[in-house]
Amino acid sequence: MNGSSKPAPSRSVVRAMIWATVPVLLLVQLLASAGVEVSNFWAQIRQLDARIARVAESRAELIAEPLWKMRYDRVTGVLNEIMHDETIAAAAVYDDTGVVVARVVARPEVQALTEVSRPINYSNGNMAVQAGRIAIAYSYASLYMDAGSRLGLLLVVGLLATLATVIAMRISANIFIGKPLAAMMSAIQRSKQDSRAYPADVKSSNEFGQLAIAFNAMQHTTSGALDRLGHMASHDPLTGLPNRRTLSERLATLSRDAGSQDALIAFCFIDLDDFKGINDTFGHDAGDKFLVHISERLRGTVEAEDWVARLGGDEFVVIRPEVSNEAVAQAFARQLLEAISEPIMLHDKQVVPRASIGLAVRRAGDPELSHLPALADIALYHAKSKAPGTVAVLDEALQHDYRRRRDLELAIPTGFSEGQFEVWYQSQVDLVTQDIISLEALIRWRHPEHGVIGPGEFLPLIERSGNNARLTRYVLTDACRALQQLAEAGRPHIRIAINLPPSELADHSLAACLRETCERFDVAPSLLELEITEGSLINNMASASDTLRRLRRLGATIALDDFGTGYSSLAHLRRFPLDKVKIDKAFIREIPESAEDKAIVGVIASLAGTLGLTLVAEGIERAEQAQAMREMGVRLGQGFLYHKPQPLDAVLRQLAEIGGGEDRGLVDSPSIAPEFAA
C-alpha cells in the first residue's frame, strides 16, 4: 500500500508547484524587461517631441521675415528642408489671419499624427509683431515598430530562460519536496483507514523534517485541534461573532425551536455607511478597531436570546427570535441604529458611525424564513439608495420594486438584441421665429411586458450593468440614421442632441466612434450636439476635457445640460470647450411668477452672453414662460408647449405639416476641423 501511494502525491505536488510558479516567473521576467523597454520607449517619445518642438521654433525664426514680407516661396522652401525627417508627415504655415500660406505634405498615408504649433514672431527695429504660426505634424510609427521588435526578442529570451528554470525546478522539487510529502500523505491515509496515529517517516533535518515532527506530535492532540478549527470556521476572527457560514444553521434552529409557528422573527441586515472612508482616512488597522467597537455595541444592545453575526466587510446581522409585532421590530432596529451612532475615538479624533438597516419580519413557520437574508437585503438596498442612515422595512411594494428591477436588469441584453430600446425626439425651437432648430434624442424602453419605460427607471440599471457605452452607441447610430431621414425630408440643417453619460467622458474612443458612425450614414458631425452635465465634468475633469476637445475638433457642438442644479461655476464654463448652456427646467417652472427664478435666469443669460454661449431654456410649458425667456435674451427653448418626445416618424409628419421652408432660426456653431485632414 505504501509503495502505491507515494508516487502520485509527489508528482501531483511538484507539477502543481511548477504550474503555479512558472507563469509568475515568466510574467515577472517579461514585465521587468517590458518595463525597461517601455521606459526607454517613452524617453524616445519625449525626445522626439522635444526635437520637433525645437525644429518648429528654429523654423519659426527662419520663416519670420519671408512670411512678413509675403515671400511664400521661401516659406515653402524652409518647410521642404525639414521633410527629410522620416517622422515628419506634414507642415503648414498660417499668416496672422489664420489663412494657410504654405503647406507641405510628405506622407499623406499616415493616419495617427501628433501636432506641434509655434508662433512666428517678426521684429524689425522697434516693431515686434506675431506674423503667424507654424504647425508640424509628425508620427510615432517608427518608434512603435522598434519597440515591438525589441519586445518580441525579449519574449523569446524569456521563454528559453523559463524552460531551463522549469527543468531545474522539477528535479530539485521532486527531491526536496515530493518525497517528504509522499511520506506524510502515506501516514495520513493510514490514519484515516483505522483511526490510529501513524508517524510520518521523514529522515531529513530541513523544514520538512521539522514539519514531520510537528505532525507526529499533532496526532496526539487531534481532538482539541478539530474543535478549535470548527470554531474558527464558524466565527469571524476579528470580532469573534458568528459568520455567514452559520447563518443558515441559525435560521433552521430558530424555526425548529420556536415555541409557536406563528412566532415573529425580526431579521436586521445592517450595513455601515461610508466605512470605506474610515479605512481611507485612518487606515485599515483603525478600520478593524472601528468594526470591533461596532460589534461590541451590538452585543451590548441586544438581549441574551438575540443573535449577532458579522457577514463580512461592514455587514452585520442581528436576529431577534421573537417580537410581538412589526412595530416592536422597527423600534428594536432603531435602537440598534442609536447604539451604533454613538461617537468613537480613532487616532484622537471623534468619529460618528452611520449605518442603514434593512428589516424583514417573518413567522417562524414561514417557508420564506430561509430567504430572510435576501429579503432584508432588498429593504437595505432601499434604505441605502433612498434614505441612508434609516431603517427600511420590507413590504410588498419593496419586493415588487425589487422583482421589477431585477427583471429589467436581466432583460437589458435582450432589449438591445431585439431592438426594444427606442429613440424618441423632442424639438428645440427658436423662441422668436418658432422654427425647429434641433431635436434632442431621448431613449425609451418598449418592454414586451411592462410597456414603455422611462429613462429615469432603467438608466441606473444600464449604468450598473456596464452597458453605458453600448447605449450611447445605440443612440448615436439612431441619431445619424435620423439625420439621414431629415435630409431626405428636406430638413438637412436640423441638428440632433445626444446625452452623454459621465462614464463616456473617460472613453477616448468615443470621438473615433462618432466619426465612423457619421461616415457610415454620410452625415456631418457638425449636425450632432453632445449634452453633458456639470457633475460629470467635475468628476472626470482631465479625461472629460480631452474627450470634449476631440469631439469638438470633429465639428460636434458641446452643450452643458441642467445648468444651475450643480456647481454652476464660471471657472468650469471657461475651462471646457462649450457652445451651449441649457437652463434646467427647475428655474423655468415658476417663471414669470417667481422673481427669484427670473433673477437667476437673468444672471445665467448675462453670463452666457459674456462667454459667447447659446442659451436653451428647458421645460417651457406655457406661453408666458416663452415670452419671459425672449425678454431675458434666451434664444432657444424646449418643452411641452412646442412638442412632446415622440418617435421620429411622428416628428417627420409634423415637419411635413409645417412646410418645407428654411429653418430661419438655425444657430450654427463653426466646424472645428483638424488642421491636417486626411
XYZ file of C-alpha atoms in Angstrom, residues 273-537:
265
model
C -22.352 53.918 5.699
C -19.043 55.194 4.314
C -16.903 52.556 6.015
C -14.532 52.885 3.066
C -13.983 56.495 4.110
C -12.910 55.295 7.569
C -10.313 52.967 6.031
C -9.114 55.607 3.583
C -8.819 58.301 6.266
C -7.460 56.414 9.271
C -6.025 53.217 7.780
C -7.123 49.582 7.867
C -5.920 48.976 11.423
C -8.197 51.760 12.627
C -10.941 50.316 10.403
C -10.596 46.959 12.173
C -10.766 48.724 15.530
C -13.886 50.510 14.315
C -15.562 47.200 13.409
C -14.693 45.723 16.793
C -16.300 48.747 18.505
C -19.467 48.270 16.429
C -19.636 44.559 17.262
C -19.256 45.298 20.983
C -22.041 47.879 20.827
C -24.356 45.436 19.102
C -23.573 42.801 21.722
C -24.261 45.307 24.482
C -27.595 46.382 22.981
C -29.236 43.010 22.355
C -30.752 40.565 24.815
C -29.278 37.176 25.680
C -31.613 35.335 23.303
C -30.753 37.586 20.338
C -28.154 36.572 17.773
C -25.479 38.886 16.332
C -23.204 37.981 13.410
C -20.761 39.649 11.057
C -21.246 38.519 7.468
C -18.070 40.170 6.208
C -16.745 43.641 5.456
C -19.053 46.192 7.088
C -22.170 43.984 7.104
C -23.734 42.736 10.334
C -26.866 40.768 11.139
C -28.966 40.901 14.286
C -31.819 38.428 14.772
C -34.423 38.751 17.496
C -36.128 35.357 17.707
C -39.461 36.651 18.950
C -41.230 40.010 18.624
C -44.869 40.775 19.241
C -45.435 42.768 16.042
C -43.692 44.684 13.265
C -43.761 47.992 15.162
C -41.760 46.422 18.013
C -39.279 45.082 15.459
C -38.870 48.584 13.989
C -38.281 50.037 17.444
C -35.634 47.371 18.045
C -33.911 48.225 14.728
C -33.929 51.941 15.591
C -32.424 51.077 18.976
C -29.588 49.335 17.142
C -29.060 52.422 14.967
C -28.869 54.659 18.025
C -26.293 52.376 19.639
C -24.182 52.315 16.502
C -24.329 56.114 16.178
C -22.523 56.837 19.447
C -19.174 58.587 18.691
C -15.958 56.535 18.526
C -12.412 57.862 19.062
C -9.998 56.937 16.264
C -6.488 58.405 16.370
C -7.634 61.011 18.910
C -10.425 62.118 16.589
C -14.119 61.680 17.231
C -15.937 59.735 14.536
C -19.715 59.322 14.442
C -20.611 55.970 12.854
C -23.566 55.819 10.490
C -25.474 52.785 9.305
C -28.538 51.716 7.345
C -30.745 48.779 8.303
C -32.971 46.571 6.213
C -35.624 44.893 8.376
C -37.616 41.801 7.460
C -40.172 40.193 9.801
C -41.443 36.666 9.158
C -43.240 33.949 11.092
C -41.198 31.024 12.332
C -43.191 28.618 10.163
C -42.963 30.764 7.023
C -41.449 28.891 4.033
C -39.561 32.117 3.213
C -37.694 32.037 6.537
C -34.533 30.696 4.898
C -34.689 33.633 2.475
C -34.626 36.231 5.256
C -31.091 37.467 4.383
C -32.107 38.132 0.769
C -35.418 39.711 1.814
C -33.764 42.010 4.349
C -31.150 42.889 1.740
C -33.943 44.194 -0.504
C -35.019 46.561 2.261
C -31.379 47.503 2.931
C -30.881 48.396 -0.735
C -33.877 50.709 -0.499
C -32.516 52.360 2.648
C -29.040 52.856 1.158
C -30.335 54.310 -2.106
C -33.276 56.385 -0.840
C -32.570 57.357 2.764
C -29.150 56.350 4.161
C -28.959 56.203 7.936
C -32.527 54.926 8.367
C -34.443 51.685 8.837
C -36.306 50.356 5.795
C -38.947 47.694 6.404
C -39.575 45.074 3.761
C -43.094 45.243 2.373
C -44.917 44.108 -0.745
C -44.120 47.339 -2.579
C -40.376 46.930 -1.999
C -40.496 43.283 -3.078
C -42.431 44.260 -6.188
C -39.935 47.026 -6.995
C -37.055 44.626 -6.419
C -38.531 41.935 -8.658
C -39.268 44.504 -11.359
C -35.761 45.965 -11.062
C -34.175 42.514 -11.290
C -36.402 41.544 -14.230
C -35.429 44.706 -16.090
C -31.736 44.312 -15.299
C -31.737 40.728 -16.590
C -33.690 41.811 -19.683
C -31.195 44.507 -20.753
C -29.183 42.252 -23.144
C -32.427 41.051 -24.737
C -33.615 44.637 -25.009
C -30.554 45.520 -27.057
C -30.592 42.391 -29.208
C -34.319 42.682 -30.012
C -34.317 46.440 -30.547
C -36.689 47.167 -27.658
C -34.914 50.440 -26.916
C -36.424 53.260 -28.936
C -35.055 56.730 -29.534
C -37.691 59.448 -29.357
C -37.100 63.061 -30.259
C -38.153 66.382 -28.752
C -37.658 69.611 -30.652
C -35.749 72.730 -29.680
C -37.235 75.860 -31.256
C -36.191 79.418 -31.901
C -38.263 81.399 -29.384
C -38.589 84.306 -31.819
C -39.271 82.606 -35.171
C -40.785 79.382 -33.746
C -38.611 77.423 -36.213
C -37.412 73.958 -35.194
C -33.666 74.263 -34.721
C -32.741 70.851 -33.420
C -34.055 67.645 -31.871
C -32.977 66.043 -28.616
C -32.643 62.249 -28.705
C -34.367 60.691 -25.677
C -34.242 56.950 -25.004
C -37.307 54.849 -24.151
C -37.664 51.120 -23.476
C -40.675 49.404 -25.022
C -40.689 46.312 -22.836
C -42.922 43.433 -24.045
C -44.454 43.003 -20.549
C -44.080 46.363 -18.798
C -44.841 48.633 -21.752
C -42.958 51.874 -22.374
C -40.470 52.533 -19.553
C -38.952 55.970 -18.945
C -35.188 56.538 -18.701
C -35.345 57.518 -15.026
C -36.112 53.885 -14.169
C -33.818 51.926 -16.457
C -30.793 54.191 -16.990
C -29.391 53.436 -13.486
C -29.731 49.731 -14.332
C -27.934 50.291 -17.634
C -25.118 52.037 -15.776
C -24.852 49.346 -13.097
C -24.752 46.581 -15.717
C -21.873 48.292 -17.550
C -23.855 48.962 -20.737
C -23.450 52.758 -20.848
C -21.132 52.680 -23.851
C -23.418 50.273 -25.700
C -26.437 52.511 -25.117
C -24.559 55.635 -26.211
C -23.553 53.994 -29.479
C -27.100 52.695 -29.905
C -28.486 56.231 -29.622
C -25.695 57.663 -31.791
C -26.493 55.210 -34.583
C -30.205 56.030 -34.422
C -29.472 59.767 -34.392
C -27.290 59.518 -37.512
C -29.996 57.494 -39.227
C -32.498 60.200 -38.217
C -30.252 62.924 -39.664
C -30.192 60.985 -42.907
C -34.002 60.849 -42.966
C -34.281 64.531 -42.079
C -32.062 65.396 -45.045
C -34.235 63.274 -47.334
C -37.282 65.124 -45.972
C -35.775 68.470 -46.932
C -34.555 69.404 -43.451
C -30.781 68.958 -43.767
C -29.914 71.689 -41.265
C -31.755 70.358 -38.220
C -29.327 69.102 -35.601
C -29.770 66.256 -33.134
C -28.618 66.422 -29.498
C -27.427 63.300 -27.665
C -26.984 62.958 -23.899
C -23.598 61.579 -22.836
C -23.380 59.650 -19.525
C -20.424 60.536 -17.252
C -18.560 57.307 -17.998
C -18.362 58.170 -21.698
C -16.276 61.261 -20.969
C -13.425 58.962 -19.943
C -13.686 56.930 -23.165
C -11.130 58.274 -25.638
C -12.552 56.033 -28.380
C -15.834 57.958 -28.425
C -14.593 60.540 -30.958
C -13.442 57.820 -33.351
C -16.767 56.013 -32.963
C -18.697 59.215 -33.676
C -16.647 59.910 -36.794
C -17.053 56.335 -38.077
C -20.822 56.369 -37.487
C -21.228 59.716 -39.248
C -19.226 58.451 -42.218
C -21.323 55.291 -42.369
C -24.541 57.311 -42.676
C -22.942 60.107 -44.702
C -23.881 62.853 -42.223
C -21.727 65.711 -40.937
C -20.539 65.540 -37.300
C -21.404 69.237 -37.067
C -25.082 68.210 -37.085
C -24.601 66.431 -33.759
C -24.813 68.135 -30.387
C -23.468 66.309 -27.332
C -25.068 67.153 -23.985
C -23.186 66.663 -20.722
C -23.964 67.517 -17.124
C -21.787 69.694 -14.922
C -21.413 66.925 -12.363
C -19.958 64.565 -14.965
C -17.403 67.244 -15.880
